[in-house]
Coordinates of N, CA and C in Angstrom, one line a residue:
X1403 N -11.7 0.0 -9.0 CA -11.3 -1.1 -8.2 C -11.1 -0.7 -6.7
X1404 N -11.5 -1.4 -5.6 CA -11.8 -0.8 -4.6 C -10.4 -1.6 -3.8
X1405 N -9.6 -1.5 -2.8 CA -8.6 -1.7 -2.4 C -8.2 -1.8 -0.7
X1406 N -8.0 -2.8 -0.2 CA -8.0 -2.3 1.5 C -6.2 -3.3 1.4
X1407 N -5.7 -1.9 1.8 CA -4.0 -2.0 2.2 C -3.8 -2.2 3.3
X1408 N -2.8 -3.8 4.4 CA -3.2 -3.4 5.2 C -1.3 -3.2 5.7
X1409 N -1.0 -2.6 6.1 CA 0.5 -2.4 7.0 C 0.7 -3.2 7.9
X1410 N 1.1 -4.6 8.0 CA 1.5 -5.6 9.2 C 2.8 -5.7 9.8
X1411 N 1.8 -6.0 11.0 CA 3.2 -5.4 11.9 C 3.0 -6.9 13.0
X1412 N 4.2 -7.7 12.9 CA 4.2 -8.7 13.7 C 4.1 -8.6 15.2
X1413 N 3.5 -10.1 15.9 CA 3.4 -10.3 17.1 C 4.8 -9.9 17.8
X1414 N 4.6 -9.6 19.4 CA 5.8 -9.0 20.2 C 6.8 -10.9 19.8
X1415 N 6.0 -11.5 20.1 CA 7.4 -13.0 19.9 C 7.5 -13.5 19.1
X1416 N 7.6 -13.1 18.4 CA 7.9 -13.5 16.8 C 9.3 -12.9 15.9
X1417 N 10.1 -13.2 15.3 CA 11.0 -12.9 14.5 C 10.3 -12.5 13.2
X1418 N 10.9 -11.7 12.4 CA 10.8 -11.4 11.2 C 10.5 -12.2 10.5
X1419 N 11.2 -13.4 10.4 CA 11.5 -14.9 9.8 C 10.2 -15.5 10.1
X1420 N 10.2 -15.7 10.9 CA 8.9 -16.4 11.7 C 7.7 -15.8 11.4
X1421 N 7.4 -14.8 11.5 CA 6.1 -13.8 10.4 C 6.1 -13.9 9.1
X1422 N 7.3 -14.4 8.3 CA 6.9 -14.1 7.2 C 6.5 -15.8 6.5
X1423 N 7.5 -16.3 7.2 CA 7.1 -17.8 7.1 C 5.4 -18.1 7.3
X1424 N 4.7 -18.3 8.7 CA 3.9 -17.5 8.9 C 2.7 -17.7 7.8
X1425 N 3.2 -15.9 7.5 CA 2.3 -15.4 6.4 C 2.1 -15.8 5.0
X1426 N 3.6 -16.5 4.9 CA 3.5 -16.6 3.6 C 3.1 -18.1 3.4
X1427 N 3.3 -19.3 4.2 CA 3.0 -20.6 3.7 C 1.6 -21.0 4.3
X1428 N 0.7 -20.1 5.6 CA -0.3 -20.4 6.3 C -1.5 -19.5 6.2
X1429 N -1.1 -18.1 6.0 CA -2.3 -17.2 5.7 C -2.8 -17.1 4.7
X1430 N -1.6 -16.6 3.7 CA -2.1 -16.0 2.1 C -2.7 -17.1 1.6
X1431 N -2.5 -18.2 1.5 CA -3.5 -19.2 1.3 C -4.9 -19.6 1.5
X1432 N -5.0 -18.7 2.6 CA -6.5 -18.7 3.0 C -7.2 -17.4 2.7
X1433 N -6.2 -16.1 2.4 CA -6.6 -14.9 2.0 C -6.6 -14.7 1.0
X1434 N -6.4 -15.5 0.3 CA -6.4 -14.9 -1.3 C -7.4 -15.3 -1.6
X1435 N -8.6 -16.4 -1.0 CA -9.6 -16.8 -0.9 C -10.8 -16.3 -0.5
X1436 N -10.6 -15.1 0.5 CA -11.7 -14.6 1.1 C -13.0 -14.1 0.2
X1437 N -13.9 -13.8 0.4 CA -15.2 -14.1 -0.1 C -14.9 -12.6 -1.0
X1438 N -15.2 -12.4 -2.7 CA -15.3 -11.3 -3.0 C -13.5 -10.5 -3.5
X1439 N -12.4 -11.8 -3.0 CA -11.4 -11.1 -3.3 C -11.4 -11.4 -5.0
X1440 N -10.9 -10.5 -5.6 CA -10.4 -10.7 -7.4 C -8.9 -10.4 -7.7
X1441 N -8.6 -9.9 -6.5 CA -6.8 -9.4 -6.9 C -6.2 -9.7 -5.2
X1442 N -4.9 -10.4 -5.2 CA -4.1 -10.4 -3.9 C -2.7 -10.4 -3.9
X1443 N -2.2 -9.3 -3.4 CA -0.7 -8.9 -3.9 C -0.5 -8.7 -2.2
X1444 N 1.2 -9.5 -1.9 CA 1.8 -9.3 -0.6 C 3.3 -8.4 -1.5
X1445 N 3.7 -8.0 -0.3 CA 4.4 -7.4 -0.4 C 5.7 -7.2 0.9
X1446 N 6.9 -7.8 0.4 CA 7.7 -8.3 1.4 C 8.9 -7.3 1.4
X1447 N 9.2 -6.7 2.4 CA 10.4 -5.8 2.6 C 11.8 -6.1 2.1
X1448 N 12.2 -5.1 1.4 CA 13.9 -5.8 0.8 C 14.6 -5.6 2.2
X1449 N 14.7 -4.4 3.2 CA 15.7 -4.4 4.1 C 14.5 -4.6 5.5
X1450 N 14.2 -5.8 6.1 CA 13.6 -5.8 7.2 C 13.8 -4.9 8.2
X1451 N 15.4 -5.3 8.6 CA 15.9 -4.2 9.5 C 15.6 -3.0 9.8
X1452 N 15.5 -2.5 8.5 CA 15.1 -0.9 8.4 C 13.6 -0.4 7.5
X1453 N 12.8 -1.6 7.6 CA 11.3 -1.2 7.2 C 10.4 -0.7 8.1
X1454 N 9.7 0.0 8.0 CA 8.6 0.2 9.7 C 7.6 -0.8 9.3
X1455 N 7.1 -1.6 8.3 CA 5.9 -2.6 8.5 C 7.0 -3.9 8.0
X1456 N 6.2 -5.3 8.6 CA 6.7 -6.3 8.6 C 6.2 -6.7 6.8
X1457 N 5.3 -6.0 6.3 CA 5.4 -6.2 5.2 C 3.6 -6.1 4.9
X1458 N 3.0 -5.8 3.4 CA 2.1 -5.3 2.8 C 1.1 -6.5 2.4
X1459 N -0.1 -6.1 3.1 CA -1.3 -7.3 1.9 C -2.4 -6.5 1.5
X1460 N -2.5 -6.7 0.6 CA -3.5 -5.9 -0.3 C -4.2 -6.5 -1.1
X1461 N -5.6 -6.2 -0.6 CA -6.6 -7.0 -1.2 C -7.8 -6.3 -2.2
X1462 N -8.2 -6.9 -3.2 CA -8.6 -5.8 -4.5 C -10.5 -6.3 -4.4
X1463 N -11.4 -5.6 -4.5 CA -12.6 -5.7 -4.8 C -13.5 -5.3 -5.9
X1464 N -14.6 -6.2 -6.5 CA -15.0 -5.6 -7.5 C -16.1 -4.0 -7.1
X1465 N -16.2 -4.3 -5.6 CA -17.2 -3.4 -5.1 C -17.2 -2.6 -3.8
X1466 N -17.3 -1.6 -3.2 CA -17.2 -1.6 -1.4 C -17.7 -2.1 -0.9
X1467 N -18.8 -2.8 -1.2 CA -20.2 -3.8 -0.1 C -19.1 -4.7 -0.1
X1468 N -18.5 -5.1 -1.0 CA -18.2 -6.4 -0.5 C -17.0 -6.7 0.2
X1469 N -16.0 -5.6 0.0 CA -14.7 -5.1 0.9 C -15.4 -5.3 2.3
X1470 N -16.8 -4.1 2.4 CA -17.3 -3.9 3.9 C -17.7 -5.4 4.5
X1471 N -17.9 -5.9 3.6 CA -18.3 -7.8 4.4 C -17.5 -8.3 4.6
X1472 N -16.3 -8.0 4.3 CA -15.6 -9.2 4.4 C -14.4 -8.6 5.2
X1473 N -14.1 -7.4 5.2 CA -13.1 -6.9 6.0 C -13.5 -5.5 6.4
X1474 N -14.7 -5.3 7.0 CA -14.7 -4.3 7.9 C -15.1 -2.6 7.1
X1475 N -15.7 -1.6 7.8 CA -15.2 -0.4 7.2 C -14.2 0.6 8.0
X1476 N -14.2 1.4 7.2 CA -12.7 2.7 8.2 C -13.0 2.7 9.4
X1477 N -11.9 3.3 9.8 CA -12.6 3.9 11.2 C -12.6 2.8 12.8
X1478 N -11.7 1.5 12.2 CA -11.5 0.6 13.2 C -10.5 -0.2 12.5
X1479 N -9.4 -0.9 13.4 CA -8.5 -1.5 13.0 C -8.4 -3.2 13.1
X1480 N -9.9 -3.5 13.5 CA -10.0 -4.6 13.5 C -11.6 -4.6 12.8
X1481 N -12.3 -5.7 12.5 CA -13.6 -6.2 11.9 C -13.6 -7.3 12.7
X1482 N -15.0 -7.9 12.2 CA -15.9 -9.3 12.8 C -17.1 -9.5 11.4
X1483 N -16.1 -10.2 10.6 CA -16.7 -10.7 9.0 C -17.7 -11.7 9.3
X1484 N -18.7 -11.8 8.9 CA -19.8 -13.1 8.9 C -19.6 -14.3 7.4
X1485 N -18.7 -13.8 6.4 CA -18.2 -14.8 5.7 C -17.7 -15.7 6.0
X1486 N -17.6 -17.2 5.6 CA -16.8 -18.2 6.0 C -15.3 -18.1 5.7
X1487 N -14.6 -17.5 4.9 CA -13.6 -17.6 4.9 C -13.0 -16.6 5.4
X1488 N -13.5 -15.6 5.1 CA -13.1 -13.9 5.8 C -13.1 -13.8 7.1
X1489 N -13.9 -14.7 7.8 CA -14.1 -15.1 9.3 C -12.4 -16.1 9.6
X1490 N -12.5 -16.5 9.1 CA -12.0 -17.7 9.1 C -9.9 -17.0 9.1
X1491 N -10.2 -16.4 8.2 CA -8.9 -15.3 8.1 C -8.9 -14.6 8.8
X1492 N -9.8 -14.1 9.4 CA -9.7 -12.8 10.8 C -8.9 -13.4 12.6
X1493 N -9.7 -14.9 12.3 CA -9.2 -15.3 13.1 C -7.9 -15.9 13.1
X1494 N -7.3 -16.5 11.9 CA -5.7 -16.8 11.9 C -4.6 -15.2 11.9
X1495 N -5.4 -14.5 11.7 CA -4.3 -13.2 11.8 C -4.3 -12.8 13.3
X1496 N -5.0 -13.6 14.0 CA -4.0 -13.2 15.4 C -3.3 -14.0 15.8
X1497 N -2.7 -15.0 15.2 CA -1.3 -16.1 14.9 C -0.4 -15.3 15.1
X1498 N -0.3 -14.5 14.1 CA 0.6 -13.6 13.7 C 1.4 -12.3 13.9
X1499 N 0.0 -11.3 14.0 CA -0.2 -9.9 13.9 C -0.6 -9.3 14.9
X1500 N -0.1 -8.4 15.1 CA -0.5 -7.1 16.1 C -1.6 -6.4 15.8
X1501 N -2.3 -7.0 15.7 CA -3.7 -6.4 15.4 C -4.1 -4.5 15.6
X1502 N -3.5 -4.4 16.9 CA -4.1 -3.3 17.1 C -3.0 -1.8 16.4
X1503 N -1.5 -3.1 16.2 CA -0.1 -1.9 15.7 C -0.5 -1.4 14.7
X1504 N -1.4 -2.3 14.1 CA -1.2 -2.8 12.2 C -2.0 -1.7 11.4
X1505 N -1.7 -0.8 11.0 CA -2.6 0.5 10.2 C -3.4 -0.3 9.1
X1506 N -4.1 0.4 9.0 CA -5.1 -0.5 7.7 C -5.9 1.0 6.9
X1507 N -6.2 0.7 5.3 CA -6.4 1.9 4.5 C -7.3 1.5 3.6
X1508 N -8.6 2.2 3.3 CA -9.2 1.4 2.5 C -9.4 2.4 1.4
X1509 N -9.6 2.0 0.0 CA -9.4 3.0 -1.0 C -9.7 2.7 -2.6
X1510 N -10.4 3.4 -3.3 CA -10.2 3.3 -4.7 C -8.7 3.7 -5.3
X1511 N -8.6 2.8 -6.3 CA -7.0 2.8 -7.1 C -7.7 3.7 -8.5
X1512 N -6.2 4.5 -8.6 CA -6.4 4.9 -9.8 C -5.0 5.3 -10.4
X1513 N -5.0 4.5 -11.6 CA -4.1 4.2 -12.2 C -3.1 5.3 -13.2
X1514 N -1.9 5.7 -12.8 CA -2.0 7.1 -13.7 C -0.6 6.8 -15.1
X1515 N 0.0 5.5 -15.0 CA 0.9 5.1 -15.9 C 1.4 3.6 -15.7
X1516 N 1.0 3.1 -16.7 CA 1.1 1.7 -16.5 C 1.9 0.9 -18.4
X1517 N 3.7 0.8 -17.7 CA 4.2 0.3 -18.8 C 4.2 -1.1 -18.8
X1518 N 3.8 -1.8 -17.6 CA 3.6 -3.3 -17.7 C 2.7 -4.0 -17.5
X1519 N 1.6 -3.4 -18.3 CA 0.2 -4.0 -18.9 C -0.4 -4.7 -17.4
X1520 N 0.0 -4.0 -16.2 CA -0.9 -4.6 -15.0 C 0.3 -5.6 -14.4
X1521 N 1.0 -6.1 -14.9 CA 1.8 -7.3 -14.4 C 2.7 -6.3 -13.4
X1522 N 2.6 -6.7 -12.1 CA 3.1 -6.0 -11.4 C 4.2 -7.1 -10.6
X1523 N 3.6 -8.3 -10.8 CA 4.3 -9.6 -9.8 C 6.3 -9.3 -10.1
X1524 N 6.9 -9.2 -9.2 CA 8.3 -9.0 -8.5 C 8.9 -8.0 -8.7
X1525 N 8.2 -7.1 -8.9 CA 8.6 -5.5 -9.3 C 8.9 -4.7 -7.8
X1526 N 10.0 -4.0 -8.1 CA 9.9 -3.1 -6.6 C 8.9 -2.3 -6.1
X1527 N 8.7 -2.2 -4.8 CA 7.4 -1.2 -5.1 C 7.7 0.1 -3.6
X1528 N 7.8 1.3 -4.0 CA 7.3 2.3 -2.8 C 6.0 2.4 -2.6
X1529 N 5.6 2.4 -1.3 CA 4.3 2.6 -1.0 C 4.2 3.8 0.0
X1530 N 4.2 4.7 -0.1 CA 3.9 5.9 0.7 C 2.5 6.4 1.2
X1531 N 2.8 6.6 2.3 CA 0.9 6.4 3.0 C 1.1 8.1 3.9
X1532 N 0.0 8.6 2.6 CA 0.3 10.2 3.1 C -0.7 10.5 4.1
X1533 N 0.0 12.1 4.9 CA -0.6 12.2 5.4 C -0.2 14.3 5.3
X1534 N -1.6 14.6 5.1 CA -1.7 16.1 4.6 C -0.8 16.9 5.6
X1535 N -0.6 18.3 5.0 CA 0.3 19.3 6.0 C -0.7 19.9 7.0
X1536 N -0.5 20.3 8.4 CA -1.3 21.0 9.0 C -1.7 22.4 8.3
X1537 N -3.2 22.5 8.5 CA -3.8 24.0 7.9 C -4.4 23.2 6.5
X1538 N -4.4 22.4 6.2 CA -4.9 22.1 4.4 C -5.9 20.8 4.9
X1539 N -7.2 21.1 5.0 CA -8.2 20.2 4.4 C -7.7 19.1 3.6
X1540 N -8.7 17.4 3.7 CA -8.3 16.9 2.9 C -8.7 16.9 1.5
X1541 N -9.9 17.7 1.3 CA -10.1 18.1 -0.2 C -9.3 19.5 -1.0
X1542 N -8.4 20.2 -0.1 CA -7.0 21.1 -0.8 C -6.0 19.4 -0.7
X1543 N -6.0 19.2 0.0 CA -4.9 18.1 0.0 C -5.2 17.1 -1.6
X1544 N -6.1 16.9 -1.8 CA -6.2 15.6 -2.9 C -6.1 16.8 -4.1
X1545 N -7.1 18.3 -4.6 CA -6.5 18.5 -5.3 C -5.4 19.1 -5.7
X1546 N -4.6 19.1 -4.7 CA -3.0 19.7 -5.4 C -2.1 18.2 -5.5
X1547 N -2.6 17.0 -4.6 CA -2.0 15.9 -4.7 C -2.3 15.2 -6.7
X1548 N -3.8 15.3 -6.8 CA -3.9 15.0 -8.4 C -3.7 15.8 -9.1
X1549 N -4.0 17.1 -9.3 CA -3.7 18.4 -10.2 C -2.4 18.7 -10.3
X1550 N -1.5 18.7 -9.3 CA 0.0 19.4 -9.1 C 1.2 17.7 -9.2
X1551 N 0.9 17.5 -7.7 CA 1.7 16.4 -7.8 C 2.1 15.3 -8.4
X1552 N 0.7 14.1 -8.8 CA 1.0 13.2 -9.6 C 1.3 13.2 -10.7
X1553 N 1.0 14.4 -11.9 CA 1.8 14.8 -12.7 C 3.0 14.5 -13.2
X1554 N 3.8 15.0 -12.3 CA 4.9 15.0 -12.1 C 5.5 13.8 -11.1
X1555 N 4.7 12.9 -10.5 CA 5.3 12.0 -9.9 C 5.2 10.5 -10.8
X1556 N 4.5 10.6 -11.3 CA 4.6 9.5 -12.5 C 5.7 9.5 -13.8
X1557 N 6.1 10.7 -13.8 CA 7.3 10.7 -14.5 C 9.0 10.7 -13.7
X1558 N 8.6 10.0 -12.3 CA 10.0 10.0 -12.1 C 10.6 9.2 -12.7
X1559 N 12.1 9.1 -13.1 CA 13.3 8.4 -13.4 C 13.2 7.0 -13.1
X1560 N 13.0 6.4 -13.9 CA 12.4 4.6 -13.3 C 11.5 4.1 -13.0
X1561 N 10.4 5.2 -12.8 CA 9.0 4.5 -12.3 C 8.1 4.1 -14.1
X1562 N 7.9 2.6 -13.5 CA 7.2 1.5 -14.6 C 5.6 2.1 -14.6
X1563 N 5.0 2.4 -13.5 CA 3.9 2.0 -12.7 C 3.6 3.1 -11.5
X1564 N 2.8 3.8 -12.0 CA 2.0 4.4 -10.9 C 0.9 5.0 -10.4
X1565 N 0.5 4.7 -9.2 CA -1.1 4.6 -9.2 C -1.4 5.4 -7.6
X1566 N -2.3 6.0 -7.5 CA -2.7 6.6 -6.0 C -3.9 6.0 -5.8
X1567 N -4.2 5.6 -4.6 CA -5.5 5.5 -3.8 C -6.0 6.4 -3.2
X1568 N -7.2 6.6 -3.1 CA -8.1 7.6 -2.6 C -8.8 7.1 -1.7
X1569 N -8.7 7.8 -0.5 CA -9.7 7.1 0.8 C -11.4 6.9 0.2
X1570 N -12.3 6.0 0.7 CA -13.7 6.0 0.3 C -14.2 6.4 1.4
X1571 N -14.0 6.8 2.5 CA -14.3 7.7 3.4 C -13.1 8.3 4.4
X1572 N -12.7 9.5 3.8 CA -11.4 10.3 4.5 C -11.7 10.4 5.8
X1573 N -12.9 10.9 6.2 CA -13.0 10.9 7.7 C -12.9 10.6 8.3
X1574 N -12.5 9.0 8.0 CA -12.2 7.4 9.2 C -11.1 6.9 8.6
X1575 N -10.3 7.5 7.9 CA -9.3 7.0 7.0 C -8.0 7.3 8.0
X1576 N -7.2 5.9 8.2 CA -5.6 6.4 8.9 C -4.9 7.5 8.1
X1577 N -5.0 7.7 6.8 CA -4.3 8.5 5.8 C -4.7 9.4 5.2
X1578 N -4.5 9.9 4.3 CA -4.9 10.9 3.5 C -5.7 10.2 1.9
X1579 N -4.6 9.6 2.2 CA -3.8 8.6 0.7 C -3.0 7.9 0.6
X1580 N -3.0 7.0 -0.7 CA -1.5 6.2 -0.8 C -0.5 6.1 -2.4
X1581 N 0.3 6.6 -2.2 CA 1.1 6.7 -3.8 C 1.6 5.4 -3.3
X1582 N 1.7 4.5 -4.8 CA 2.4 3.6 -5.0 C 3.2 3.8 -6.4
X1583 N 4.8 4.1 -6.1 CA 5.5 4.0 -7.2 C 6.2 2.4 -7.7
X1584 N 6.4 1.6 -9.3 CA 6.7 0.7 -9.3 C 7.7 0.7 -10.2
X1585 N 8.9 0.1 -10.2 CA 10.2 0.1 -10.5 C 10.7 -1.6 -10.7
X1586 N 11.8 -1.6 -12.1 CA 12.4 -2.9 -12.1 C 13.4 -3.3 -11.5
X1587 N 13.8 -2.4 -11.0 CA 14.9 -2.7 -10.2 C 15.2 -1.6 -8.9
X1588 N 15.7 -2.6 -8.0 CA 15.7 -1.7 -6.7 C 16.6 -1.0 -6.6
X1589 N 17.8 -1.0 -7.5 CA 18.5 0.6 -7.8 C 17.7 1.7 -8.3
X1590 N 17.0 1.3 -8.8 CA 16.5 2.5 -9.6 C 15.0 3.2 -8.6
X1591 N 15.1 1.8 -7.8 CA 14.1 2.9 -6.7 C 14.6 3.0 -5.5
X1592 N 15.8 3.2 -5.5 CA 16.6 3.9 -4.3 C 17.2 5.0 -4.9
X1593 N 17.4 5.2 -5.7 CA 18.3 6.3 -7.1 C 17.3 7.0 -6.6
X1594 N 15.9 7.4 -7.2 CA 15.1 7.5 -7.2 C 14.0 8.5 -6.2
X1595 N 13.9 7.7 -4.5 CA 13.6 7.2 -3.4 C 13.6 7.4 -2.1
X1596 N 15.4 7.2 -2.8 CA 15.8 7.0 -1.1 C 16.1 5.4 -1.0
X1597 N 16.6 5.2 0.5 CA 16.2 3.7 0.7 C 15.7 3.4 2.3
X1598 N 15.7 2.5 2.6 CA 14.7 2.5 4.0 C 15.3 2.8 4.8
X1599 N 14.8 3.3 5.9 CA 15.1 3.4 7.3 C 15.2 5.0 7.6
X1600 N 14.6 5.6 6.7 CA 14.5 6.9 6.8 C 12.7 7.5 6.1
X1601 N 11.9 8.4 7.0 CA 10.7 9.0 6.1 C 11.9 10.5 4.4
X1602 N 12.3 10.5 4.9 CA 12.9 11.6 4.1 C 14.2 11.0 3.2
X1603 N 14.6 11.8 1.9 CA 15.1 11.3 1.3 C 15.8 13.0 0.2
X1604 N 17.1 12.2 -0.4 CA 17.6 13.5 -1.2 C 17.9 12.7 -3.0
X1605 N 17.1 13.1 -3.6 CA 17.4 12.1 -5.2 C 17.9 13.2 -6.1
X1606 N 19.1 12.2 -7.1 CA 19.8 13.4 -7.5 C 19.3 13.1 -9.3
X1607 N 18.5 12.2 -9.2 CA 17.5 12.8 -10.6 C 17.2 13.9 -11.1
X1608 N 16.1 14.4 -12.2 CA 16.0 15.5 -12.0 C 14.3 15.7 -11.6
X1609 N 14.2 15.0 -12.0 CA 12.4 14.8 -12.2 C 12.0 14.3 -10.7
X1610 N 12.7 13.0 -10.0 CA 12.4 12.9 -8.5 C 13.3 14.0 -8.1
X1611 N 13.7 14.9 -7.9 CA 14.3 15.7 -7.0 C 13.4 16.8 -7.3
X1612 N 13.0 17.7 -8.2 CA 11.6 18.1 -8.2 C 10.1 17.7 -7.8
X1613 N 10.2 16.3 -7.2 CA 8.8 15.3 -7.2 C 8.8 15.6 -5.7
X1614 N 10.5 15.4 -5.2 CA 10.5 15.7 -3.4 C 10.7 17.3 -3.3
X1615 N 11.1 17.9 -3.6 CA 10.8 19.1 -3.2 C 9.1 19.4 -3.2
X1616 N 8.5 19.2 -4.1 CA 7.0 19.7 -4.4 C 6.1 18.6 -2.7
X1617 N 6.3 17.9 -2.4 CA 6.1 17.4 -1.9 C 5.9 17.7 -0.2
X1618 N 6.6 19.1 0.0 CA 6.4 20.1 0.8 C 5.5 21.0 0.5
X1619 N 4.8 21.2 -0.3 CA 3.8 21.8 -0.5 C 3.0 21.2 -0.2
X1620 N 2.2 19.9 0.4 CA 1.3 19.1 0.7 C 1.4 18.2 1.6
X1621 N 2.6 18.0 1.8 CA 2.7 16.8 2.9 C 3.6 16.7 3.8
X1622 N 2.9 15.9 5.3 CA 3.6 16.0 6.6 C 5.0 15.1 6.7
X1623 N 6.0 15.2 5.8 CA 6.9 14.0 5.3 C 7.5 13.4 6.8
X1624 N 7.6 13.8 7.6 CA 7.7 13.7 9.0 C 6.3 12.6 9.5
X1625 N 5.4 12.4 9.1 CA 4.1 11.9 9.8 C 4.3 11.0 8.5
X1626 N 4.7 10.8 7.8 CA 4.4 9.8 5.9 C 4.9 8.3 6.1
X1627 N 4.3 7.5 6.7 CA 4.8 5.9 6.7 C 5.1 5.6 5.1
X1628 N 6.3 4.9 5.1 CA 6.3 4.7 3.7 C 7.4 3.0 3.5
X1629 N 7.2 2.4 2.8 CA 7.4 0.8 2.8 C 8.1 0.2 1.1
X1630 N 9.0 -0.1 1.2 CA 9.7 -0.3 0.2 C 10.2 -1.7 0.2
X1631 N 9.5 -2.4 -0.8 CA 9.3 -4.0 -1.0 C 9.2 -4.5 -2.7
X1632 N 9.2 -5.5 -2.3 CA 9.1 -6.5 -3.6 C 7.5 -7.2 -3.9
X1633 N 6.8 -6.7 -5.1 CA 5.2 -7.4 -4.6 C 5.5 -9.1 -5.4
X1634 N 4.4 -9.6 -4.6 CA 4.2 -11.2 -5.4 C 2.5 -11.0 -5.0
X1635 N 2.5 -11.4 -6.5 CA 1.0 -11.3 -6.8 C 0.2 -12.8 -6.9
X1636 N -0.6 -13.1 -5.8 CA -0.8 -14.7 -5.0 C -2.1 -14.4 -6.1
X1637 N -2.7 -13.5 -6.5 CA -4.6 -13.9 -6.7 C -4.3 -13.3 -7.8
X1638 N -5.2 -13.3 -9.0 CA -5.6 -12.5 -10.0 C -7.0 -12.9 -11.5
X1639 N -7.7 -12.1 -10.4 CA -8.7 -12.4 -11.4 C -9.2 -11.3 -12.2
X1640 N -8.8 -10.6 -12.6 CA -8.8 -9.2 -13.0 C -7.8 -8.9 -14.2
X1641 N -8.2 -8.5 -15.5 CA -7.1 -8.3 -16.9 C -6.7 -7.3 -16.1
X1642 N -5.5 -6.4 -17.0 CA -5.1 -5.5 -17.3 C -6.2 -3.9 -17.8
X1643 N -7.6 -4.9 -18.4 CA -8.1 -3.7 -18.4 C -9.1 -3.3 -17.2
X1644 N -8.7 -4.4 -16.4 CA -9.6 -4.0 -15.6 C -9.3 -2.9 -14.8
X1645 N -8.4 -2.1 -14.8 CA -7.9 -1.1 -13.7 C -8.2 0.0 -15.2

């Protein structure tokens, strides 16, 4: 399943309030719609205050052609869709959005532990948007991120759900990659975690406190946008087996 994450980051005159309002009763409405979407999960910050994105949209495809038609490929932070609705959406997100702030990630999902049969709708979610250590290629980067790390990062203390994206072209990619950890409760992914308003974090588990330590073997934790929210899953046309 192919996947474009995008990090939104509100207009300069806008409130928090006012963006999500916004997004949530005027956009997603029209984005869960776009030509070729099969899955659409937002993703809304628990502590605004202290989140660096105004909050998460993520849109799922059966294919890259059709990701590329309807929203663009890497390597630019904006598109110009020829679809009617994907057009149609490009142009209400500058209602809202800072177009040019707004990082955007495009990527195959791959799923490495899943205890809730795909149901992901109001679950907490970390989304960590890596970015490799200086001196390490991104092909040393991905295999010690799947061989070494995920391993052991799907077994942290609370995590329901966890899955990494893989850039479909690194070259033009804002990131490296994206770990998404999923949790039932937001204690257990601050236990866990950490909690926002910091890239770094100290967990007194045993299994996440081994997951952040390793974590300096591969990554710029300093350079690592990372977004901790609640998802609501607006679209779904895709089982459980489908991932």
């Amino acid at each position: 399943m192919y996947k474009h994450v995008a990090c939104l980051v509100r207009k300069d005159d806008m409130t928090h309030e006012e963006f999500t309002d916004y997004w949530k009763n005027q956009h997603s409405p029209l984005a869960k719609d776009i030509e070729g979407v099969v899955r659409y999960h937002t993703v809304y910050p628990n502590d605004p205050e202290n989140s660096e994105f105004d909050g998460l949209a993520e849109l799922y495809f059966e294919t890259l052609d059709d990701l590329h038609e309807a929203l663009g490929s890497e390597g630019s932070r904006d598109y110009d869709p020829t679809r009617e609705v994907a057009a149609a959406a490009r142009e209400d997100v500058n209602n809202f959005l800072a177009i040019d702030e707004r990082p955007r990630f495009i990527g195959e999902e791959k799923v490495w532990k899943d205890e809730v049969d795909g149901d992901t709708d109001g679950l907490y979610k970390h989304s960590a948007f890596l970015v490799r250590k200086d001196g390490m290629t991104h092909e040393e980067f991905r295999d010690y991120w799947e061989n070494n790390h995920s391993p052991l990062a799907k077994d942290i203390e609370g995590v329901v759900r966890y899955q990494t994206v893989y850039p479909t072209d690194p070259e033009n990619a804002e990131f490296d990659g994206v770990a998404e950890l999923y949790f039932e409760t937001i204690e257990d992914l601050h236990e866990a975690l950490g909690s926002e308003g910091s890239r770094d974090y100290d967990p007194t588990r045993e299994v996440a406190a081994a997951a952040r330590e390793d974590v300096d073997n591969f990554l710029a934790v300093e350079k690592r946008p990372r977004f901790i929210g609640r998802e609501v899953v607006q679209k779904d046309e895709v089982d459980a087996e489908g991932y």
